[in-house]
Short mmCIF file of C-alpha atoms in Angstrom, two decimals:
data_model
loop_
_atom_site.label_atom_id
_atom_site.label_comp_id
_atom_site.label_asym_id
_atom_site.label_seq_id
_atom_site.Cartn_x
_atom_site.Cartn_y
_atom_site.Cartn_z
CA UNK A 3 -42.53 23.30 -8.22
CA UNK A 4 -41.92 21.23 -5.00
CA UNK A 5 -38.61 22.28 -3.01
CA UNK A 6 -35.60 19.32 -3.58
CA UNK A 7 -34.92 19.29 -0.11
CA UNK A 8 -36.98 18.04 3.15
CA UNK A 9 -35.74 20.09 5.86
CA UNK A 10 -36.35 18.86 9.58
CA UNK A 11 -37.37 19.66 12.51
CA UNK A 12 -34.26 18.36 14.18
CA UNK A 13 -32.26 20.94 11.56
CA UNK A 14 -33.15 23.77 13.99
CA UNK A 15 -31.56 23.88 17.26
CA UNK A 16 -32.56 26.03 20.60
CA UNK A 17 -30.13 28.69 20.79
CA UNK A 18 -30.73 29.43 24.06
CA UNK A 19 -34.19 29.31 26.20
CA UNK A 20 -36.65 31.93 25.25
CA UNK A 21 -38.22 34.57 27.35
CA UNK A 22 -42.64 35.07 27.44
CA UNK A 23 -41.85 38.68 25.61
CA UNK A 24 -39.55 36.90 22.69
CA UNK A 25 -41.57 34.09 21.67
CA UNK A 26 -44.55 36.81 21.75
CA UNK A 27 -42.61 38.20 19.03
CA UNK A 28 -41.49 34.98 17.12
CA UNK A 29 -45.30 34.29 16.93
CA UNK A 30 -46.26 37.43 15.80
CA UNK A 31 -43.16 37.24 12.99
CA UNK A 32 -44.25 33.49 11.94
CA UNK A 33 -47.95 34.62 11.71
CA UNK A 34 -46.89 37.89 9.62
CA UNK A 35 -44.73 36.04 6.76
CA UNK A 36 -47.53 33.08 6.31
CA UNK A 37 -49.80 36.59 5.37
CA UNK A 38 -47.48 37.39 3.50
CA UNK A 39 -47.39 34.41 1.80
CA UNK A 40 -50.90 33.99 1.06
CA UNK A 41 -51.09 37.95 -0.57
CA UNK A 42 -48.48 37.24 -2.84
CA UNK A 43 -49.13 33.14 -3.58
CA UNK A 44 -52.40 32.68 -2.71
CA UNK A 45 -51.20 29.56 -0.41
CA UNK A 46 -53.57 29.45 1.91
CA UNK A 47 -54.67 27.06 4.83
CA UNK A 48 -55.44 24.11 2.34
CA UNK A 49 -51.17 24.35 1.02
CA UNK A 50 -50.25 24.72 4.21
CA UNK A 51 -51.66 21.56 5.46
CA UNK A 52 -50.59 19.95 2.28
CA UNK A 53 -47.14 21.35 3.42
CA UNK A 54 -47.14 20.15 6.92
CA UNK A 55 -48.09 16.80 5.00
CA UNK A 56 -45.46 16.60 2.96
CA UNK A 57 -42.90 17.62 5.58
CA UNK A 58 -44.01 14.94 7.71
CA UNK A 59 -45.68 17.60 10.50
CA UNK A 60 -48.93 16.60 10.54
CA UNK A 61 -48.80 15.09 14.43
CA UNK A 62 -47.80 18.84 15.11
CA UNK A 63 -50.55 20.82 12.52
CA UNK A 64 -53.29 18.22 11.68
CA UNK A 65 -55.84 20.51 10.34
CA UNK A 66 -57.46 23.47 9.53
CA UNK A 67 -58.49 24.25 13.29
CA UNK A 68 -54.84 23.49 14.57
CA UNK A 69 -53.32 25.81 11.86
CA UNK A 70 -55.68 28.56 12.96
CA UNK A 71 -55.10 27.96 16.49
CA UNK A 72 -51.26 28.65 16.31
CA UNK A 73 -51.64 31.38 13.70
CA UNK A 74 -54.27 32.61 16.65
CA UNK A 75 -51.21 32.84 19.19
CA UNK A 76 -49.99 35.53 17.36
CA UNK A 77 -50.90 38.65 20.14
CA UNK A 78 -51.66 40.92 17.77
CA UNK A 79 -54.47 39.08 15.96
CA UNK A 80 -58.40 39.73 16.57
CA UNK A 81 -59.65 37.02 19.09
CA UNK A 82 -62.66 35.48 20.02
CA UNK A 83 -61.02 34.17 23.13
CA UNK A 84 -58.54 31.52 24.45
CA UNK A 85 -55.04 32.24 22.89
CA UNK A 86 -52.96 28.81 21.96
CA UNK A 87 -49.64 29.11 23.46
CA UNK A 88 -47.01 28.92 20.49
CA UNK A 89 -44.51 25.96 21.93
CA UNK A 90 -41.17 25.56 20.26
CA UNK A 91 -42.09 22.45 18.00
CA UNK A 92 -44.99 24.23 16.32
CA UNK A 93 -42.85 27.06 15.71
CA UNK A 94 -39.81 24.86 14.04
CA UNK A 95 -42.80 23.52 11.97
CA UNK A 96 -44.45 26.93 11.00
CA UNK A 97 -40.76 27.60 9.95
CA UNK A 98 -40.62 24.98 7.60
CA UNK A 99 -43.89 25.31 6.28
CA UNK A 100 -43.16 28.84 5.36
CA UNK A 101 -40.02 27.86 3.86
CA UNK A 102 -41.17 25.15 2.29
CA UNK A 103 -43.87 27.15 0.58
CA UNK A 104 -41.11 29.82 -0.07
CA UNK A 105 -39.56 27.12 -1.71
CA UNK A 106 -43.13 26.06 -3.88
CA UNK A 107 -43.18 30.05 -4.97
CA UNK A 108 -40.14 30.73 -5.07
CA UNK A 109 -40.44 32.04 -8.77
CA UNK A 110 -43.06 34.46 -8.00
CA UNK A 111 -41.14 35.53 -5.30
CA UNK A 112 -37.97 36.23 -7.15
CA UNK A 113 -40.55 38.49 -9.93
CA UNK A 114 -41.52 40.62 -6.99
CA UNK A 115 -38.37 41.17 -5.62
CA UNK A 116 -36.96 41.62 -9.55
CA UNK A 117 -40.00 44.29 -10.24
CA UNK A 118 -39.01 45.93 -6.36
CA UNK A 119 -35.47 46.73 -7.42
CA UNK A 120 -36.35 48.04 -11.23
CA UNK A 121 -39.21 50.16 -10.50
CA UNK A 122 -37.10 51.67 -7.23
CA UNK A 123 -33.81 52.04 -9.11
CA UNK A 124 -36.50 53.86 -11.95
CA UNK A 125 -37.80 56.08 -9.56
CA UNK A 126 -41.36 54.75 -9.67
CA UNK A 127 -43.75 53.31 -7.35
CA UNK A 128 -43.45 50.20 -7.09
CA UNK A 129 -47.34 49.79 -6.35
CA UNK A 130 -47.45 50.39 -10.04
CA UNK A 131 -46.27 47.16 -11.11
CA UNK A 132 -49.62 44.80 -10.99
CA UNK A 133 -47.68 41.92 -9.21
CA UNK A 134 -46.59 44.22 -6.70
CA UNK A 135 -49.74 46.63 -6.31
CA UNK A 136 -51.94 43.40 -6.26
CA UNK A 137 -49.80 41.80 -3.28
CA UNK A 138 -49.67 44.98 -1.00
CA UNK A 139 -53.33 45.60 -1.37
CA UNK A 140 -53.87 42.40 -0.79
CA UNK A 141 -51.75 42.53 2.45
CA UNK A 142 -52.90 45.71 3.60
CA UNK A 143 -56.43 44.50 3.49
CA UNK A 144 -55.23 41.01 5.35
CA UNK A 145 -53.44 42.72 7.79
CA UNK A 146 -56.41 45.07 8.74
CA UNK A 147 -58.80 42.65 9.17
CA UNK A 148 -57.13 39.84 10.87
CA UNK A 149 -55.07 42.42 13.55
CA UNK A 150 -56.15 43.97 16.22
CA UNK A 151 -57.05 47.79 15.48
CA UNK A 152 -54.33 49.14 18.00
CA UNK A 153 -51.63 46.94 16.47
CA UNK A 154 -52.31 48.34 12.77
CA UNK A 155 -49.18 50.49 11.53
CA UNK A 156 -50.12 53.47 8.66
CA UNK A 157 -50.77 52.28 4.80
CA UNK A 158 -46.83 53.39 4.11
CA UNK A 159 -45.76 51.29 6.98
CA UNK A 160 -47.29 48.49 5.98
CA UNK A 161 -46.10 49.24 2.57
CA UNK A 162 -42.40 48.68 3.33
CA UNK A 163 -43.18 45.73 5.80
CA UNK A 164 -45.06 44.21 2.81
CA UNK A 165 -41.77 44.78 1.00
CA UNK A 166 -39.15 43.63 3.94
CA UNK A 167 -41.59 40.31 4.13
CA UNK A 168 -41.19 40.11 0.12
CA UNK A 169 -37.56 40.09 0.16
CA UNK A 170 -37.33 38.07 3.33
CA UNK A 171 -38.96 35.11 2.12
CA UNK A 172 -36.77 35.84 -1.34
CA UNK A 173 -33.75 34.56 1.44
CA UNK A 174 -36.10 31.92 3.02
CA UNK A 175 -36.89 30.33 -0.05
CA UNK A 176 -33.18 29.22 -0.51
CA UNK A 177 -31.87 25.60 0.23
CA UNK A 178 -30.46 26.61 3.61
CA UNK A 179 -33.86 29.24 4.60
CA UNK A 180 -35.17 27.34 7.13
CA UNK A 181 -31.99 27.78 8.97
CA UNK A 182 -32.06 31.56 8.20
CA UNK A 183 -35.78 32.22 9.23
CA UNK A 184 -34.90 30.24 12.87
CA UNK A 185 -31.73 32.41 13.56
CA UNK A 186 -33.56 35.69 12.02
CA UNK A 187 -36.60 34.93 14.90
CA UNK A 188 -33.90 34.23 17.48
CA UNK A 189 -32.40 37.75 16.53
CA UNK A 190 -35.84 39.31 15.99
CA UNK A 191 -37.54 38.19 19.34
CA UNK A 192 -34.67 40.09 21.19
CA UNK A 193 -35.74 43.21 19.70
#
């Protein structure tokens, strides 16, 4: 399912200037949901270029080796060298990719966050339920190998992040969730 809407660019508006630490932390949030997205979709580099095609981005992310370079900005990530700095325009446009492929899943999304509440209202674990074991293993394993060693929480915290993210991009996949994912990392990079 493609999203109705084309959100822009232009629909997300500097708050306020940004300081080195809080866009450290935007990037690292950006960089965390699109892993998120890919170990419960499957969406990876190939839908989000055909995103940032279809949402009219692709004189920001042209291909596969500017995609990795700004997922690369994230701090915590294992590097080979040379960090891209994450500029505001590339993050408005890894915003609306991830909505927009929020948007594309949004059914999926809505079946994890459906199993989430039964199994936890049950009592159960919710790694149990195959959609949901599937995407936190999947996570987990993503997460391991792509950060650095030092920035790697325990298997239950990255358990509940895996299940934050879930719900998260539950909100983000809404009409309005680009708007909500660009005030969320305004709030988020003060903390």
């Amino acid at each position: 399912m493609k999203p109705l809407l084309t959100p822009s660019p232009l629909d997300l508006p500097l708050r306020r200037d940004l300081a080195g630490g809080e866009l450290e932390n935007m990037k690292t949030h950006l960089d965390v949901l699109l892993l998120a997205l890919e170990a419960l979709t499957g969406a990876g580099s190939e839908a989000m270029l055909n995103a940032a095609q279809d949402l009219g981005l692709i004189g920001v992310i042209s291909d596969r080796v500017a995609l990795w370079r700004l997922r690369q900005a994230n701090p915590q990530r294992k590097s080979s060298g040379g960090r891209k700095k994450l500029d505001i325009e590339e993050a408005r446009s890894l915003v609306l990719i991830i909505c927009y492929l929020s948007q594309t899943h949004q059914s999926r999304i809505r079946r994890g966050v459906t199993l989430l509440e039964q199994m936890t209202e049950q009592g159960k674990d919710p790694t149990r339920a195959a959609l949901l074991g599937d995407y936190v293993d999947q996570f987990t394993n993503t997460f391991q190998d792509r950060m650095e060693t030092d920035a790697i929480p325990t298997a239950a915290q990255l358990m509940q992040l895996a299940f934050k993210l879930l719900i998260d991009l539950m909100f983000y996949s809404a009409t309005n969730g680009h708007r909500r994912l660009w005030l969320a990392l305004f709030d988020q990079a003060q903390s």
